XYZ file of C-alpha atoms in Angstrom:
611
model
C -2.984 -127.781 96.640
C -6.682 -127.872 95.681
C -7.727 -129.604 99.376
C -5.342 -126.714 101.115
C -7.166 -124.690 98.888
C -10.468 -125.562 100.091
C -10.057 -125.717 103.288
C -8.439 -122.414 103.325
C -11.878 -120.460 101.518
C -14.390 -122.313 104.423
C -12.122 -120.613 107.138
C -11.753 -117.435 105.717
C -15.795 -117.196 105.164
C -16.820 -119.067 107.885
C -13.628 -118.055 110.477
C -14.308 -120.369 113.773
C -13.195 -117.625 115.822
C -12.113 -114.527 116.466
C -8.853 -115.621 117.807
C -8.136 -117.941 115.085
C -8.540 -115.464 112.153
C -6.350 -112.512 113.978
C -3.527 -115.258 114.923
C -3.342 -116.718 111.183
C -2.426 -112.925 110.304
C 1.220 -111.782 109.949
C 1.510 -107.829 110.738
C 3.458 -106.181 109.005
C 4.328 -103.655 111.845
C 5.237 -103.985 115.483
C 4.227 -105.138 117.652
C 4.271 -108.931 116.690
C 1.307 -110.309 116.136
C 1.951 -112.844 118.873
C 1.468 -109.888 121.342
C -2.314 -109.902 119.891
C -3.416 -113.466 119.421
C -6.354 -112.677 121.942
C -8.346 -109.831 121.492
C -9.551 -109.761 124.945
C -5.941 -109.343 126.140
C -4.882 -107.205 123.466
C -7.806 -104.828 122.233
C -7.805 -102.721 125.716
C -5.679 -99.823 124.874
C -4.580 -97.473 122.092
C -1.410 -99.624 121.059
C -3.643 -102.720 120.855
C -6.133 -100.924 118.185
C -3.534 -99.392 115.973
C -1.801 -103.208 115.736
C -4.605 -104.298 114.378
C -5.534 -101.498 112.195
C -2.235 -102.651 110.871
C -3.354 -105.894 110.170
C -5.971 -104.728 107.937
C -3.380 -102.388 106.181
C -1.217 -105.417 105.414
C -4.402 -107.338 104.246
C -4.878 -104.813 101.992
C -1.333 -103.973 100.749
C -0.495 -107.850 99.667
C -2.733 -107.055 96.712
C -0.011 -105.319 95.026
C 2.735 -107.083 95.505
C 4.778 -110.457 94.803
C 5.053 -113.204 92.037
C 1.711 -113.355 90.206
C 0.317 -110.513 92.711
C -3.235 -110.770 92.496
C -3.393 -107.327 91.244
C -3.012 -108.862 87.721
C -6.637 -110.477 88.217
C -7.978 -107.139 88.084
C -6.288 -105.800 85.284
C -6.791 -108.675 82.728
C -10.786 -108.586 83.212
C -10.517 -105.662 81.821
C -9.024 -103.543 77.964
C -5.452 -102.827 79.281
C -3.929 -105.911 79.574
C -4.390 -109.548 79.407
C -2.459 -112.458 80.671
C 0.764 -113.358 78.702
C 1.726 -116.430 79.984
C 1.045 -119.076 77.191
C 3.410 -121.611 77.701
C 0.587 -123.981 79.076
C -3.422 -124.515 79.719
C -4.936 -122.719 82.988
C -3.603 -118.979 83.017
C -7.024 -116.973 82.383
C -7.169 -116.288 78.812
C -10.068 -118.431 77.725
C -12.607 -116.861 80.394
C -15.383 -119.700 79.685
C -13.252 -122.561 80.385
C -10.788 -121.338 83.025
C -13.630 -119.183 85.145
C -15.612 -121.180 86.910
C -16.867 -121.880 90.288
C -15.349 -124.929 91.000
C -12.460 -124.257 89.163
C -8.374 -123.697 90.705
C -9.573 -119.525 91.340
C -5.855 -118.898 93.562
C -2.740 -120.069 92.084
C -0.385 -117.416 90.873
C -0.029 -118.639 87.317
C -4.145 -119.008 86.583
C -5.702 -116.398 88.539
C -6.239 -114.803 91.996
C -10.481 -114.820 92.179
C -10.317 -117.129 95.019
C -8.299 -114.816 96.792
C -9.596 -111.670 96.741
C -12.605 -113.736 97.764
C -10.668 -115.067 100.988
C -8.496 -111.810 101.563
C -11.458 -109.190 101.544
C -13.737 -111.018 104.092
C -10.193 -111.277 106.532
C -10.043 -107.953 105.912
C -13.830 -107.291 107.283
C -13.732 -109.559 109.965
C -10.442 -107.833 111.306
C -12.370 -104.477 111.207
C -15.240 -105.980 112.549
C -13.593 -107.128 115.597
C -11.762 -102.951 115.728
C -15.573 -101.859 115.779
C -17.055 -104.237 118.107
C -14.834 -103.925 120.763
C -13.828 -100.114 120.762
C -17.141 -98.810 122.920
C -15.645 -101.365 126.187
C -12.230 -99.541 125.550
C -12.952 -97.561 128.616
C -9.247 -96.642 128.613
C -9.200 -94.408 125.433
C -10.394 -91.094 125.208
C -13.548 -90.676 123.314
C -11.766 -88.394 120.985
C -9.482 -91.138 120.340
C -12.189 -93.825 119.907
C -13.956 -91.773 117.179
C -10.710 -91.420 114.608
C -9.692 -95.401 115.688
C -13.449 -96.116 114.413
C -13.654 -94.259 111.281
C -10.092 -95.749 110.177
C -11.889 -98.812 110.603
C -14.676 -97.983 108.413
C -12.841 -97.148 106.416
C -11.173 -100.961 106.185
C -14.189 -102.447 105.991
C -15.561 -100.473 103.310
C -12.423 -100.552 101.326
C -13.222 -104.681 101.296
C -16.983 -104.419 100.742
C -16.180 -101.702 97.744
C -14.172 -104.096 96.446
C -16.164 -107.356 96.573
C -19.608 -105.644 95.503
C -17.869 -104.746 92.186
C -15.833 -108.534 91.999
C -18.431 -110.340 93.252
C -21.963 -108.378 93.073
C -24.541 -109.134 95.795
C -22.468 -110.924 98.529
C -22.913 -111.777 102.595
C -22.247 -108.429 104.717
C -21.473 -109.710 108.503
C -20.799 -106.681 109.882
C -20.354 -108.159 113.769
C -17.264 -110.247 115.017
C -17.553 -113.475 114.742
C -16.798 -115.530 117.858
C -18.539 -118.993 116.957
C -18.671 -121.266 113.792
C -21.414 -119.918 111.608
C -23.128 -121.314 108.040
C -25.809 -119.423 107.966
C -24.416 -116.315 105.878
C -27.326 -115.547 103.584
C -26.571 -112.825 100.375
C -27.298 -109.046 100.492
C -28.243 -106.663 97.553
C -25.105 -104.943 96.354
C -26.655 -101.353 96.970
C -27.795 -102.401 100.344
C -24.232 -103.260 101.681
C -23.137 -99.949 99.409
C -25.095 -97.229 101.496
C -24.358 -98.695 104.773
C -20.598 -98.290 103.884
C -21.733 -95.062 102.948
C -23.551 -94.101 106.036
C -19.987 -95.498 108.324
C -17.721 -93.037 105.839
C -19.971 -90.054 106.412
C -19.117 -90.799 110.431
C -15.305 -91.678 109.550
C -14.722 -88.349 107.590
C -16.057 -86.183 110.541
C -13.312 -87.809 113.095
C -10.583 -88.848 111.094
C -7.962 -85.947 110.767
C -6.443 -84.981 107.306
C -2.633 -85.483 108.445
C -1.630 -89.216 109.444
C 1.356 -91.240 109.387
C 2.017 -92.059 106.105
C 0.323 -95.467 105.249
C -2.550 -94.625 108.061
C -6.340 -94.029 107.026
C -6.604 -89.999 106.863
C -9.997 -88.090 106.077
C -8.500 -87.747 102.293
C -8.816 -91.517 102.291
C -12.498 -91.878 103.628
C -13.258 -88.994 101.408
C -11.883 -90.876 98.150
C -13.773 -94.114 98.814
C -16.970 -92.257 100.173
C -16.888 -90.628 96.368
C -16.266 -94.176 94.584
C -19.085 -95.253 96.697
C -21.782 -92.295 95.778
C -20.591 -92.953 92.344
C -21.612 -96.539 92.585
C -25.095 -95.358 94.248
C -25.561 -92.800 91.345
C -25.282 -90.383 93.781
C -23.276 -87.866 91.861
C -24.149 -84.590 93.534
C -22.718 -86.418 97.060
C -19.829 -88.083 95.082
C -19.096 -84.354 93.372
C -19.345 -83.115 97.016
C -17.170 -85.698 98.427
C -14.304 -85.020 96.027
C -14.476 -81.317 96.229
C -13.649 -81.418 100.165
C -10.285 -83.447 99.531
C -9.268 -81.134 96.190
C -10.914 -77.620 98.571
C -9.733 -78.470 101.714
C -7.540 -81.092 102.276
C -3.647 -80.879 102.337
C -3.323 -82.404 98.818
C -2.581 -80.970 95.822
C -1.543 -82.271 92.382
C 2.178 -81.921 92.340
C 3.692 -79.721 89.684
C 7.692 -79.511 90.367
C 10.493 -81.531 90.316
C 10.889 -83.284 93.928
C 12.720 -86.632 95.646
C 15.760 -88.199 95.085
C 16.066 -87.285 91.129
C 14.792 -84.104 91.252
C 18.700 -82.597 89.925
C 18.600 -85.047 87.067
C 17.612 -83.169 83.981
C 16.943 -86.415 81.916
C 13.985 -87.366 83.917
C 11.120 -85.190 84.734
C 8.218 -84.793 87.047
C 6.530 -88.277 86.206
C 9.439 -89.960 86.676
C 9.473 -88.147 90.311
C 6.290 -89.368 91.729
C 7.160 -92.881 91.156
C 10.313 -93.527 92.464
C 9.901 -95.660 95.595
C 11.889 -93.389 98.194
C 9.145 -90.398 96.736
C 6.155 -91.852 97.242
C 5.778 -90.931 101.268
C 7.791 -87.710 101.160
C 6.533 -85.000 103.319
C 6.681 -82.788 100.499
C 4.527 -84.941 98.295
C 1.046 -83.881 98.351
C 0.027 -86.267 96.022
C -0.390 -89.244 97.651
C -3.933 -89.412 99.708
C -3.380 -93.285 100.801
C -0.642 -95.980 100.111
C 0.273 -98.873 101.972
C 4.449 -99.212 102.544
C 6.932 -101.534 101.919
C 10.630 -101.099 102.739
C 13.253 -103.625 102.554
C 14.661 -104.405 105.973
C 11.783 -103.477 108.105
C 9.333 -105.909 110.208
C 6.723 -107.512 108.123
C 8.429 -106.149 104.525
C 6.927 -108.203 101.374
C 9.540 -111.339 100.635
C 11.112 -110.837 97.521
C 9.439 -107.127 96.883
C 6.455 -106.068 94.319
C 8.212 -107.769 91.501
C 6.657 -105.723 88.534
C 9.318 -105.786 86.371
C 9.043 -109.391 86.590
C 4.754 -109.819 86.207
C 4.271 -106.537 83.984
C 7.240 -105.925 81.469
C 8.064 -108.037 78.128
C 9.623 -111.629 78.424
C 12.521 -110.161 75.969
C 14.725 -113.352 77.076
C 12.341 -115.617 77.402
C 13.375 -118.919 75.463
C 15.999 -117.650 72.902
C 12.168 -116.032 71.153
C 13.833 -112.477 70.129
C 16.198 -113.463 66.986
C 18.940 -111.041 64.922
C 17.918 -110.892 61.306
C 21.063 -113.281 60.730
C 18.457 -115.821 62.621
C 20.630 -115.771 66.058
C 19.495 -115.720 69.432
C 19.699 -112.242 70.263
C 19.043 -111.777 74.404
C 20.765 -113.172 76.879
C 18.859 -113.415 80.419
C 21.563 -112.782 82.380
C 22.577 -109.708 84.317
C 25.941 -107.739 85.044
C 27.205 -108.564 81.326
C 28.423 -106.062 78.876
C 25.421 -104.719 77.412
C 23.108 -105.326 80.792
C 19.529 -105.305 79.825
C 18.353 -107.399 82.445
C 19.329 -105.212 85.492
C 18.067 -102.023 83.128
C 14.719 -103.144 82.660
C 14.290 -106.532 84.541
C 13.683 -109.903 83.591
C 10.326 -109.605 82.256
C 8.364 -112.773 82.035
C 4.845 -110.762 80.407
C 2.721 -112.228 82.914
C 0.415 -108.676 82.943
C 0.615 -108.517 79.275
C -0.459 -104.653 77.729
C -2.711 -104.254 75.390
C -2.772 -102.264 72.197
C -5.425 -100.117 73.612
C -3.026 -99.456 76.854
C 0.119 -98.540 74.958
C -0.955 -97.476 71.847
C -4.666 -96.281 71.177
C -5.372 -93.981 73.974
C -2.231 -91.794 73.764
C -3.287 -88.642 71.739
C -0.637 -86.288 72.066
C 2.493 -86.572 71.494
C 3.895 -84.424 73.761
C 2.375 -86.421 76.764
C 5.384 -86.977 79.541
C 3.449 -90.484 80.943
C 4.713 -91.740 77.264
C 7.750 -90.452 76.619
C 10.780 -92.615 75.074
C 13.438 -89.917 75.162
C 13.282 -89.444 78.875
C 12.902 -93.010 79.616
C 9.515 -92.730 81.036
C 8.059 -94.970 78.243
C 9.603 -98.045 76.608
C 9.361 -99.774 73.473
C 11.173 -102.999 72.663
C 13.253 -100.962 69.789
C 14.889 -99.132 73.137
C 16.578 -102.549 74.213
C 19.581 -103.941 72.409
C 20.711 -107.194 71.150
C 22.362 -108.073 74.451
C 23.788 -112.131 73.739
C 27.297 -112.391 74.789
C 27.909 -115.157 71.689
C 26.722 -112.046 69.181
C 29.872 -110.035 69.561
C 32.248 -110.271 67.146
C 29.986 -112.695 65.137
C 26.654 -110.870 64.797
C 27.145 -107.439 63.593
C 23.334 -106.892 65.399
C 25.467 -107.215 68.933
C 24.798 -103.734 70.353
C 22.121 -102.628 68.211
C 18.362 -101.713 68.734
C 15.935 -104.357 68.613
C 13.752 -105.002 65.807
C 10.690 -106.825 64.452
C 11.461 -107.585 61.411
C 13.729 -108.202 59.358
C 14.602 -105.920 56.005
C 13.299 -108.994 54.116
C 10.121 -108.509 56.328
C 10.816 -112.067 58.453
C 9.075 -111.803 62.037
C 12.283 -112.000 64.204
C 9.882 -112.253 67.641
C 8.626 -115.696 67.755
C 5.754 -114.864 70.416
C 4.474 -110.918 69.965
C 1.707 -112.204 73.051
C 4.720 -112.884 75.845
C 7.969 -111.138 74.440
C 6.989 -107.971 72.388
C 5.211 -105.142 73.733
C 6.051 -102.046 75.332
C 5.498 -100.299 79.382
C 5.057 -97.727 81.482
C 8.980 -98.132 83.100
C 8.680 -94.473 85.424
C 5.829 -97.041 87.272
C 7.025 -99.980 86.932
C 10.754 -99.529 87.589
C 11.559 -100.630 91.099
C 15.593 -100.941 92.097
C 15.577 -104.446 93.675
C 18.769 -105.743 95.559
C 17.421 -108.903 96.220
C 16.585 -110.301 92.951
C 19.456 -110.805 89.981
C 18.370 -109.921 87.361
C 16.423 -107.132 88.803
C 12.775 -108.238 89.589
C 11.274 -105.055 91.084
C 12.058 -104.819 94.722
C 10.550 -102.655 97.991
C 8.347 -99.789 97.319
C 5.662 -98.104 98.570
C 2.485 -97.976 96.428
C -0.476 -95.441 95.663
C -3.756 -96.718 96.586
C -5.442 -93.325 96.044
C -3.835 -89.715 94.698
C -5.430 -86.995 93.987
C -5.012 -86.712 90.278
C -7.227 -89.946 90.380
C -9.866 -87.299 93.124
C -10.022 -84.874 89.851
C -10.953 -88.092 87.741
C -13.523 -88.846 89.675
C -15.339 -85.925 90.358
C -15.077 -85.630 86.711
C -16.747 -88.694 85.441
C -19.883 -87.445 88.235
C -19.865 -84.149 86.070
C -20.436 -86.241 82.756
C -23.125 -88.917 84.282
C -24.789 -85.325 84.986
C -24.035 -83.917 81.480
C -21.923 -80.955 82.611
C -18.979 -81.635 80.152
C -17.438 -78.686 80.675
C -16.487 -79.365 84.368
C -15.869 -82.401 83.485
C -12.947 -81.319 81.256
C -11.707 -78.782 83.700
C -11.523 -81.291 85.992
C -9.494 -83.836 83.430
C -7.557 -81.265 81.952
C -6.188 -80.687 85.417
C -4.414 -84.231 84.575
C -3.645 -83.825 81.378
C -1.662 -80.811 81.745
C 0.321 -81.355 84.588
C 1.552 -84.565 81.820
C 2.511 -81.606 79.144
C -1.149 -82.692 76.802
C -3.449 -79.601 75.283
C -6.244 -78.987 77.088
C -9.432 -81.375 76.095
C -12.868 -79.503 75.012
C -16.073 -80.405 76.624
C -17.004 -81.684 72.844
C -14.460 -84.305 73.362
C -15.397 -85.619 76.816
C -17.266 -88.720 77.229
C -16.991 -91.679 79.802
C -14.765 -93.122 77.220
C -12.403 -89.951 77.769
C -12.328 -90.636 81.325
C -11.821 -94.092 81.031
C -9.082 -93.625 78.708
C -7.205 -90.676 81.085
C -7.680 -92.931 84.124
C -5.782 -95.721 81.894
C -3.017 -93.296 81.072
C -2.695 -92.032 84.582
C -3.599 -95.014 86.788
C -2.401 -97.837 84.786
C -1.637 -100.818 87.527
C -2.710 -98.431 90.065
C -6.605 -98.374 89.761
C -8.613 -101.842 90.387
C -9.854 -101.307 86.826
C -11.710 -105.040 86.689
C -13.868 -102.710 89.159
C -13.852 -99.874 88.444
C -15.635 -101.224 84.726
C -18.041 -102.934 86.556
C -18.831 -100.089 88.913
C -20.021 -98.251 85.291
C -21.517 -101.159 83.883
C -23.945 -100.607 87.058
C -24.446 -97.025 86.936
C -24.896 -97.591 82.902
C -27.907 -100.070 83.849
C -29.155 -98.343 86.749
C -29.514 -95.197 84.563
C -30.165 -96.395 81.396
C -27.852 -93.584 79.773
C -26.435 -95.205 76.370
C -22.874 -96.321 75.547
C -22.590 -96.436 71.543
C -25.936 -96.289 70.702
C -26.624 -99.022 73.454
C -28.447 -99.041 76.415
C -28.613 -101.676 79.807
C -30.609 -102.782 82.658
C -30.262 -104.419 85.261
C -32.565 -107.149 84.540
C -30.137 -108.476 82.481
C -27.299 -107.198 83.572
C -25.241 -110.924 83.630
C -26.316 -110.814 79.972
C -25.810 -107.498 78.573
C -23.354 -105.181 79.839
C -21.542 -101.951 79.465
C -18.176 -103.611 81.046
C -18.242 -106.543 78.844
C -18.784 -104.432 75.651
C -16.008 -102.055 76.294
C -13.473 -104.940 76.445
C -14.861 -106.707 73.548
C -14.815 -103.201 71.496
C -11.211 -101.901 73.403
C -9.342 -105.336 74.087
C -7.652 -106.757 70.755
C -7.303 -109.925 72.005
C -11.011 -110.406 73.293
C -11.965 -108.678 70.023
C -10.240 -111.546 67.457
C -10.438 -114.204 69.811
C -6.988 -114.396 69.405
C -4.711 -117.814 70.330
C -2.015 -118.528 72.050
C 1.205 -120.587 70.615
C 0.002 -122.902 73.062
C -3.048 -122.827 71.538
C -5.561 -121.394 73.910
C -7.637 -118.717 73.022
C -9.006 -115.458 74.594
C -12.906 -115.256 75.148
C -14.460 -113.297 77.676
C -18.534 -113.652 77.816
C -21.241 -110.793 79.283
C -21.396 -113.049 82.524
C -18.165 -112.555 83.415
C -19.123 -109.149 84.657
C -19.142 -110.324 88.100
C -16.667 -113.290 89.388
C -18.317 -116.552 90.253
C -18.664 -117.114 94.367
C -15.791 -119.872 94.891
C -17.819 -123.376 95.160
C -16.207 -124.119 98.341
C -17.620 -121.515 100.236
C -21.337 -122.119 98.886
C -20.966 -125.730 99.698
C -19.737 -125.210 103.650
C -22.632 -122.574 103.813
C -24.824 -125.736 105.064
C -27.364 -122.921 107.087
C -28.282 -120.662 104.121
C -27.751 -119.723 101.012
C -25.146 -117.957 99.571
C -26.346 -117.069 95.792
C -24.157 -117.754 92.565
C -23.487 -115.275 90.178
C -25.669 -115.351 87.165
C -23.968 -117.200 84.161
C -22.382 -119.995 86.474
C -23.429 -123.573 87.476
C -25.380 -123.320 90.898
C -27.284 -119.881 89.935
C -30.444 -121.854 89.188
C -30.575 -122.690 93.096
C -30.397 -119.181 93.943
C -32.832 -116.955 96.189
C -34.033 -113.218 96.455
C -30.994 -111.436 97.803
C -31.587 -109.915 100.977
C -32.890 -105.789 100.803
C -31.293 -105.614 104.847
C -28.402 -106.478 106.325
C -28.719 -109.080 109.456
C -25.693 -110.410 111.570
């Protein structure tokens, strides 16, 4: 596994050829991708272009979905969750011992570094090869060309958004590559930022609003463009940015029932926007991007998203939840009496929540996102003592759940894996392929516009004006049934804390933290009394300190029953560069991140980018 695992990071950096890197892609969408293994033969016409614009939309969407999606990686570098599974050493809990450069960074049960690392620079080079070779499309129309070009901006700034905010200063080819090359040098993180910049402010003149759902629209490049001013502490651009998508763009929060459940009176509007068959509804003006997945079409995900399975508690996970009589109380199976499994799914608490996430940052109690008596929210006292060998010997057969016992005896035998409660109206996917349930086909949000309002919100507070900034919040909050907040209560730990209770495993928050942690040092504006630079920002860090201060686990150093503990240190800001790919980099120098083995070697970043 580790010599596949090699070999696979030196191609993806280092990609021999253009051919090579576009035929080890599946598509997700017709036509095959057989039909485009040569991009001379295949990148002539419109039909060619939008296959492999598709390519880099199914790059993108395998994020999200799967056994030990690499989503998680993002979320547990972070205060709302951390990584549950504790049954053995390598899952990333102990950050100093399981993070390092040379260390397993892609396997689903330690961590997915390695792949975002191989995934994001696909991603570039297959919009690379889109923007190289559209101007000899003398077939399309320019018209045409322009809105095929901007969607591919878009791609490739998605991926170098991403990695600038994993990763920090990293190579930017921006060229296709058609020959071996190890000579990829590093480029300053803002560098690479405003040229991705500069390519958005093109994309969002040509791209139209209205696209098939799942396509780039100028919504999208808007969205990104803002993250990206943001990141560039360009706040009047990134206030400017979002106010074209919420002014005059075709989305708009959603504030009425809709979809499939719309005539059920037990649910409510939350409940609505998540349901798979919702997400990509016409009506929906919600959604600015989301990549698809549907069960029985070309290309679908095997086995679905699977987030009942990665994100929900492990309640019948080794006999751990007992009755207060001392008996095993859940039984893992589905289509029994009392059916837990195909309620809820078989939870295994890989993408474990924190305290913070289910418990600290809800503040009114009328708030719909965590509501128990609609079914939106879930605590372990909703499920039941489900074991088949309870009835008629347990009187606890049937009943809630519970802790402890009236003698005050834990009855949960691992709180980390099996006891802690979700957000089910997100993370509730029907799944006919999987029994017990798992969490089947579904599309997913990359972008809404309650997250556009968010943004343009935390530019109002980097700029002190609190009171648009709460306008902008409250928009959120009271859509979800919350009072209105004050401009005395916002800070960026109010934002932080709405975007966790609206964009929980929706929002790359492992990047969105970092992105901060930069604006915090490039600005020197204070956190708690603190202040940063950038100097030493691998040393002392905004990011870091919020998990330390929001993350219980981080916070106590708290260990495992396997007996691993949770440390996270200021380095781990940014990701280390996998090993691999510094070591096959035999022309240049590709810098480690400070904190890492190797960083001593490193050399000034560039301040240009050069293909």
């Amino acid at each position: 596994m580790h010599k596949i695992y090699k070999i696979t990071i030196l191609l993806s950096l280092l990609c021999i050829t253009t051919i090579g890197f576009i035929s080890c892609k599946k598509s997700w969408l017709a036509p095959k991708p057989e039909s485009f293994y040569s991009p001379d033969n295949t990148l002539v016409n419109v039909a060619g272009f939008k296959a492999a614009l598709a390519a880099c939309a199914s790059n993108l969407r395998n994020e999200y979905y799967g056994d030990g999606m690499p989503f998680i990686s993002e979320l547990i570098f972070s205060e709302v969750s951390v990584e549950g599974t504790d049954d053995k050493t390598g899952p990333a809990q102990n950050m100093d011992v399981q993070i390092k450069p040379d260390a397993n960074l892609n396997s689903v049960d330690f961590n997915h570094i390695g792949w975002y690392w191989i995934q994001e620079y696909v991603g570039i080079r297959e919009a690379n090869t889109v923007i190289g070779r559209l101007p000899a499309a003398t077939a399309i129309p320019d018209s045409v060309k322009n809105i095929l070009m901007g969607q591919a901006y878009f791609y490739r700034a998605f991926d170098y958004y991403r990695l600038t905010h994993q990763f920090g200063d990293v190579p930017c080819p921006t060229k296709e590559v058609s020959s071996a090359k190890v000579d990829y040098a590093t480029v300053k993180r803002e560098v690479i930022l405003t040229r991705m910049k500069q390519d958005l402010e093109t994309a969002v003149k040509y791209v139209p609003w209205v696209t098939d759902k799942g396509d780039v629209n100028r919504g999208a490049c808007y969205h990104l463009l803002a993250k990206i001013d943001l990141a560039l502490g360009l706040f009047d651009d990134a206030i400017t940015a979002t106010t074209a998508i919420i002014n005059a763009g075709p989305f708009k929060l959603m504030t009425s029932r809709f979809g499939e459940d719309a005539g059920n009176n037990a649910h409510n509007l939350t409940w609505d926007l998540h349901r798979p068959n919702n997400k990509s509804l016409s009506i929906n003006t919600e959604g600015i991007f989301l990549v698809t997945d549907r069960l029985g079409n070309a290309g679908a995900f095997a086995g679905g998203i699977k987030t009942m399975r990665n994100c929900v508690a492990g309640a019948s996970l080794g006999g751990n939840i007992k009755t207060p009589a001392g008996n095993v109380g859940m039984s893992a199976s589905a289509n029994i009496e009392i059916d837990m499994m195909q309620t809820y799914g078989r939870g295994i608490g890989r993408c474990r929540s924190t305290p913070y996430h289910y418990k600290d940052i809800w503040d009114d109690p009328n708030d719909l996102r965590h509501d128990s008596a609609s079914g939106n929210w879930v605590y372990m006292e909703n499920l039941r003592y489900s074991s088949p060998a309870l009835k008629g010997v347990d009187p606890s057969y049937g009943q809630r759940l519970q802790l402890y016992s009236s003698s005050g005896t834990l009855l949960c035998l691992d709180t980390l894996r099996d006891w802690f409660s979700w957000p089910h109206y997100k993370l509730y996917i029907p799944d006919v392929e999987n029994t017990p349930m798992q969490g089947g086909h579904t599309d997913w949000y990359i972008f809404r516009i309650a997250e556009t309002y968010l943004l343009r919100a935390e530019a109002y507070v980097w700029k002190g004006d609190m009171a648009s900034a709460a306008a902008d919040i409250n928009m959120v909050r009271t859509r979800a049934k919350c009072a209105p907040y004050t401009a005395a209560n916002i800070s960026i730990g109010t934002i932080l804390d709405e975007r966790a209770r609206e964009l929980y495993f929706e929002e790359p928050r492992k990047c969105e933290l970092t992105r901060m942690a930069y604006i915090f040092a490039k600005t020197g504006q204070s956190y708690n009394g603190k202040s940063y630079t950038t100097a030493n920002f691998s040393t002392s860090n905004f990011m870091i300190d919020r998990i330390l201060e929001k993350n219980l686990f981080y916070k106590t150093n708290f260990v495992t029953v396997h007996g691993d503990q949770f440390r996270i240190s200021q380095y781990h800001v940014l990701w280390p560069i996998p090993q691999d790919a510094i070591l096959a980099n035999t022309g240049g120098r590709i810098n480690q991140n400070i904190g890492y083995s190797g960083s001593s070697s490193n050399v000034a970043p560039l301040d240009a980018i050069k293909d």
